[in-house]
Tab-separated table of C-alpha atoms in Angstrom:
chain	number	residue	atom	x	y	z
A	1	ALA	CA	-2.702	-3.038	9.737
A	2	GLN	CA	-2.228	-6.616	10.201
A	3	SER	CA	0.786	-8.434	9.241
A	4	VAL	CA	2.952	-11.533	9.473
A	5	THR	CA	7.130	-11.415	9.878
A	6	GLN	CA	9.500	-14.019	9.188
A	7	LEU	CA	12.750	-12.685	10.241
A	8	ASP	CA	14.752	-15.311	8.706
A	9	SER	CA	14.349	-15.297	4.758
A	10	HIS	CA	16.581	-18.334	4.667
A	11	VAL	CA	17.862	-20.761	7.317
A	12	SER	CA	20.599	-23.651	7.066
A	13	VAL	CA	21.274	-26.390	9.423
A	14	SER	CA	22.559	-29.764	9.223
A	15	GLU	CA	21.130	-33.170	9.065
A	16	GLY	CA	19.621	-34.024	12.810
A	17	THR	CA	20.458	-30.409	14.604
A	18	PRO	CA	17.623	-29.016	16.155
A	19	VAL	CA	15.141	-26.175	13.619
A	20	LEU	CA	13.819	-22.604	14.430
A	21	LEU	CA	12.073	-21.018	12.494
A	22	ARG	CA	11.325	-17.613	13.511
A	23	CYS	CA	7.654	-15.791	13.165
A	24	ASN	CA	5.863	-12.716	14.889
A	25	TYR	CA	2.271	-11.489	14.651
A	26	SER	CA	1.558	-7.925	14.411
A	27	SER	CA	-2.003	-7.318	15.981
A	28	SER	CA	-4.818	-6.351	18.956
A	29	TYR	CA	-6.518	-9.649	18.029
A	30	SER	CA	-6.872	-12.944	18.768
A	31	PRO	CA	-5.578	-14.669	16.096
A	32	SER	CA	-5.261	-17.985	14.329
A	33	LEU	CA	-2.353	-19.220	13.264
A	34	PHE	CA	-0.609	-21.698	11.115
A	35	TRP	CA	2.884	-22.874	9.264
A	36	TYR	CA	2.567	-24.138	6.166
A	37	VAL	CA	5.214	-26.153	4.017
A	38	GLN	CA	5.865	-25.671	0.700
A	39	HIS	CA	8.212	-28.307	-1.524
A	40	PRO	CA	9.269	-27.195	-4.769
A	41	ASN	CA	6.921	-26.662	-7.473
A	42	LYS	CA	4.122	-27.657	-5.156
A	43	GLY	CA	1.191	-26.284	-3.186
A	44	LEU	CA	1.198	-26.095	0.218
A	45	GLN	CA	0.755	-28.787	2.948
A	46	LEU	CA	-0.771	-27.829	6.498
A	47	LEU	CA	1.566	-28.201	9.243
A	48	LEU	CA	0.343	-27.435	11.952
A	49	LYS	CA	-2.460	-24.512	13.610
A	50	TYR	CA	-3.111	-22.549	16.495
A	51	THR	CA	-6.730	-22.069	17.314
A	52	SER	CA	-6.696	-20.677	20.758
A	53	ALA	CA	-6.395	-23.911	22.819
A	54	ALA	CA	-3.350	-25.473	23.733
A	55	THR	CA	-0.492	-22.651	23.241
A	56	LEU	CA	1.680	-25.708	22.368
A	57	VAL	CA	0.704	-26.957	19.288
A	58	LYS	CA	2.200	-30.319	17.338
A	59	GLY	CA	2.524	-31.084	14.006
A	60	ILE	CA	3.043	-33.462	11.397
A	61	ASN	CA	6.739	-34.609	10.590
A	62	GLY	CA	8.145	-33.617	13.934
A	63	PHE	CA	7.264	-30.329	14.185
A	64	GLU	CA	6.118	-28.261	16.557
A	65	ALA	CA	5.202	-24.354	17.535
A	66	GLU	CA	4.357	-22.474	20.597
A	67	PHE	CA	2.453	-19.659	20.609
A	68	LYS	CA	3.271	-16.755	22.912
A	69	LYS	CA	0.945	-13.910	22.933
A	70	SER	CA	3.193	-11.729	25.322
A	71	GLU	CA	5.886	-12.099	22.511
A	72	THR	CA	3.413	-11.984	19.341
A	73	SER	CA	5.199	-15.426	18.694
A	74	PHE	CA	4.409	-18.440	17.155
A	75	HIS	CA	8.064	-19.790	16.310
A	76	LEU	CA	8.408	-23.257	14.625
A	77	THR	CA	10.697	-25.719	15.908
A	78	LYS	CA	11.550	-29.404	15.114
A	79	PRO	CA	14.872	-31.368	17.344
A	80	SER	CA	16.072	-33.007	14.694
A	81	ALA	CA	15.993	-31.558	10.745
A	82	HIS	CA	16.048	-34.115	8.202
A	83	MET	CA	16.994	-34.131	4.730
A	84	SER	CA	13.399	-33.881	3.322
A	85	ASP	CA	12.629	-31.232	5.460
A	86	ALA	CA	14.454	-29.270	2.591
A	87	ALA	CA	11.666	-26.295	1.804
A	88	GLU	CA	9.824	-23.356	2.216
A	89	TYR	CA	7.939	-23.041	5.237
A	90	PHE	CA	5.034	-19.434	5.227
A	91	CYS	CA	3.920	-18.642	8.687
A	92	VAL	CA	0.468	-17.375	8.152
A	93	VAL	CA	-2.490	-15.810	10.244
A	94	SER	CA	-6.187	-15.502	9.781
A	95	TYR	CA	-9.224	-13.534	12.145
A	96	ASP	CA	-12.335	-13.864	12.609
A	97	ASN	CA	-13.732	-10.851	10.805
A	98	GLN	CA	-11.595	-11.648	7.648
A	99	GLY	CA	-13.850	-14.178	6.091
A	100	GLY	CA	-11.069	-17.361	5.679
A	101	LYS	CA	-8.395	-14.280	4.004
A	102	LEU	CA	-5.338	-15.302	4.691
A	103	ILE	CA	-2.320	-13.588	5.446
A	104	PHE	CA	1.164	-15.101	4.844
A	105	GLY	CA	4.791	-14.421	5.762
A	106	GLN	CA	7.177	-14.065	3.580
A	107	GLY	CA	8.364	-17.192	3.745
A	108	THR	CA	11.897	-18.755	4.898
A	109	GLU	CA	13.744	-21.384	2.671
A	110	LEU	CA	15.016	-24.477	5.250
A	111	SER	CA	17.885	-26.086	4.066
A	112	VAL	CA	19.706	-28.948	5.571
A	113	LYS	CA	22.837	-30.104	4.879
A	114	PRO	CA	24.024	-33.463	5.088
B	1	GLY	CA	-6.749	-34.118	5.196
B	2	ALA	CA	-9.218	-33.010	2.505
B	3	VAL	CA	-8.053	-33.003	-0.991
B	4	VAL	CA	-7.649	-30.103	-3.429
B	5	SER	CA	-7.024	-30.709	-7.145
B	6	GLN	CA	-5.802	-27.740	-9.760
B	7	HIS	CA	-6.344	-28.582	-13.923
B	8	PRO	CA	-4.103	-28.396	-15.442
B	9	SER	CA	-0.973	-28.376	-13.355
B	10	ARG	CA	1.178	-26.988	-16.038
B	11	VAL	CA	0.103	-24.771	-19.548
B	12	ILE	CA	2.204	-23.064	-21.637
B	13	CYS	CA	-0.069	-20.906	-24.032
B	14	LYS	CA	0.392	-18.472	-26.821
B	15	SER	CA	0.772	-14.190	-26.098
B	16	GLY	CA	-2.891	-12.895	-26.372
B	17	THR	CA	-4.773	-16.516	-25.592
B	18	SER	CA	-6.889	-16.860	-22.913
B	19	VAL	CA	-6.255	-19.979	-20.056
B	20	LYS	CA	-8.885	-21.762	-17.393
B	21	ILE	CA	-8.033	-23.177	-14.497
B	22	GLU	CA	-9.972	-25.540	-12.219
B	23	CYS	CA	-9.850	-26.117	-8.547
B	24	ARG	CA	-11.654	-28.737	-7.206
B	25	SER	CA	-12.137	-29.404	-3.701
B	26	LEU	CA	-12.713	-33.218	-4.000
B	27	ASP	CA	-14.188	-34.289	-0.781
B	28	PHE	CA	-15.994	-31.640	1.245
B	29	GLN	CA	-17.880	-28.150	-0.404
B	30	ALA	CA	-16.055	-25.562	0.051
B	31	THR	CA	-18.072	-22.715	0.663
B	32	THR	CA	-15.299	-20.281	-0.323
B	33	MET	CA	-12.547	-20.602	-2.252
B	34	PHE	CA	-9.190	-18.697	-3.285
B	35	TRP	CA	-7.069	-17.594	-5.785
B	36	TYR	CA	-3.189	-16.694	-5.234
B	37	ARG	CA	-0.392	-16.142	-7.564
B	38	GLN	CA	3.163	-16.880	-6.198
B	39	PHE	CA	5.960	-15.022	-8.224
B	40	PRO	CA	9.428	-16.926	-7.918
B	41	LYS	CA	11.259	-17.168	-4.615
B	42	GLN	CA	8.156	-15.227	-2.797
B	43	SER	CA	5.449	-15.672	-0.909
B	44	LEU	CA	1.735	-16.267	-2.035
B	45	MET	CA	0.133	-13.038	-3.359
B	46	LEU	CA	-4.067	-13.181	-3.113
B	47	MET	CA	-5.986	-12.445	-5.969
B	48	ALA	CA	-9.113	-12.794	-5.299
B	49	THR	CA	-12.080	-14.746	-2.918
B	50	SER	CA	-14.903	-16.712	-4.818
B	51	ASN	CA	-17.941	-17.765	-3.090
B	52	GLU	CA	-20.181	-20.335	-4.637
B	53	GLY	CA	-23.074	-18.750	-6.512
B	54	SER	CA	-21.886	-14.840	-5.881
B	55	LYS	CA	-19.802	-12.365	-7.525
B	56	ALA	CA	-15.868	-12.908	-6.780
B	57	THR	CA	-14.212	-10.091	-4.684
B	58	TYR	CA	-10.875	-9.260	-6.037
B	59	GLU	CA	-8.159	-7.737	-4.146
B	60	GLN	CA	-6.787	-4.164	-4.760
B	61	GLY	CA	-4.826	-3.933	-8.194
B	62	VAL	CA	-5.795	-7.435	-9.658
B	63	GLU	CA	-8.259	-6.783	-12.676
B	64	LYS	CA	-11.232	-8.384	-12.636
B	65	ASP	CA	-11.558	-8.654	-16.150
B	66	LYS	CA	-8.685	-9.801	-16.743
B	67	PHE	CA	-8.832	-12.579	-14.280
B	68	LEU	CA	-12.202	-14.004	-14.740
B	69	ILE	CA	-13.366	-15.918	-11.868
B	70	ASN	CA	-16.733	-18.570	-11.678
B	71	HIS	CA	-17.669	-20.759	-8.726
B	72	ALA	CA	-20.718	-22.488	-9.998
B	73	SER	CA	-20.838	-24.786	-7.761
B	74	LEU	CA	-19.766	-25.421	-3.952
B	75	THR	CA	-16.708	-27.896	-5.493
B	76	LEU	CA	-15.545	-25.694	-8.319
B	77	SER	CA	-13.780	-23.162	-8.798
B	78	THR	CA	-12.369	-21.809	-11.917
B	79	LEU	CA	-9.956	-18.874	-12.853
B	80	THR	CA	-9.492	-18.175	-16.408
B	81	VAL	CA	-6.882	-15.488	-17.826
B	82	THR	CA	-7.840	-13.702	-20.143
B	83	SER	CA	-5.544	-12.287	-22.799
B	84	ALA	CA	-2.450	-13.328	-21.573
B	85	HIS	CA	0.705	-11.675	-21.899
B	86	PRO	CA	4.511	-12.503	-20.517
B	87	GLU	CA	3.725	-10.688	-17.460
B	88	ASP	CA	1.404	-13.688	-16.240
B	89	SER	CA	3.502	-16.019	-16.216
B	90	SER	CA	3.480	-17.149	-12.669
B	91	PHE	CA	2.385	-20.455	-10.245
B	92	TYR	CA	-1.074	-19.712	-9.307
B	93	ILE	CA	-2.956	-21.536	-6.273
B	94	CYS	CA	-6.435	-22.362	-4.815
B	95	SER	CA	-7.518	-22.852	-1.699
B	96	ALA	CA	-10.932	-24.218	-0.262
B	97	TRP	CA	-12.291	-23.094	2.833
B	98	LYS	CA	-14.881	-25.328	4.556
B	99	GLY	CA	-16.564	-22.060	5.536
B	100	SER	CA	-16.860	-19.987	8.805
B	101	SER	CA	-18.077	-23.319	11.198
B	102	GLY	CA	-14.551	-23.743	12.952
B	103	GLY	CA	-14.171	-19.591	12.579
B	104	ALA	CA	-10.622	-18.235	11.531
B	105	GLY	CA	-9.186	-21.647	12.734
B	106	GLU	CA	-10.795	-23.502	9.831
B	107	THR	CA	-8.235	-25.162	7.978
B	108	GLN	CA	-7.632	-24.097	4.299
B	109	TYR	CA	-6.799	-27.030	1.711
B	110	PHE	CA	-4.445	-26.010	-1.321
B	111	GLY	CA	-4.280	-27.118	-4.501
B	112	PRO	CA	-1.106	-28.122	-6.149
B	113	GLY	CA	-0.741	-25.143	-7.828
B	114	THR	CA	-0.959	-24.676	-12.144
B	115	ARG	CA	2.236	-23.530	-13.580
B	116	LEU	CA	1.430	-20.607	-16.032
B	117	LEU	CA	4.174	-19.842	-18.952
B	118	VAL	CA	2.916	-17.430	-21.723
B	119	LEU	CA	5.592	-17.146	-24.827
């Protein structure tokens, strides 16, 4: 079955330090991969997406992610965390034969300490 | 990016009443809209897929007679929670998808969500 695993339910970093949110997917098909961010009681905002072009994807707010097919991973990184980055992050996968359905990871809560 | 609105943003109702939630794509036509629910501290759970002019497709375990979905136009889908009970209290989120022109990589745009509390 196709699935997405976010390896950490909660990540805590200090302001100004790097952020790493890990995501692995499982499928033999070529996926489209997304990272969405959700602030409390808000909808989801797209950070970035991978759709079989460049494997290193740059997104908004300084985030980027690298698609590694050999590792079936799509980890999200940011060189320097900001207090406003504190939120819930979802790794999401989609496939061409699924009619647009998204498969969500469990989510990672990012806390940023001053 | 494209804008999707939801109305209302928050609703409190009595047990046994019905609640309608609207999802609108404001600046594009959405071939497909999706409805999710999200419990506190959990991920989004897909409830149903709504295509304009056709019946919605419900995920396993979602009662179609309880969660009525109507997709009357390419910019509007509605979710009606019928005879709501306290266990239906949740955060309901819709998303709009332009369609297959971009394949699976075509971005879905999410609404801001509707917080439903059933007393």
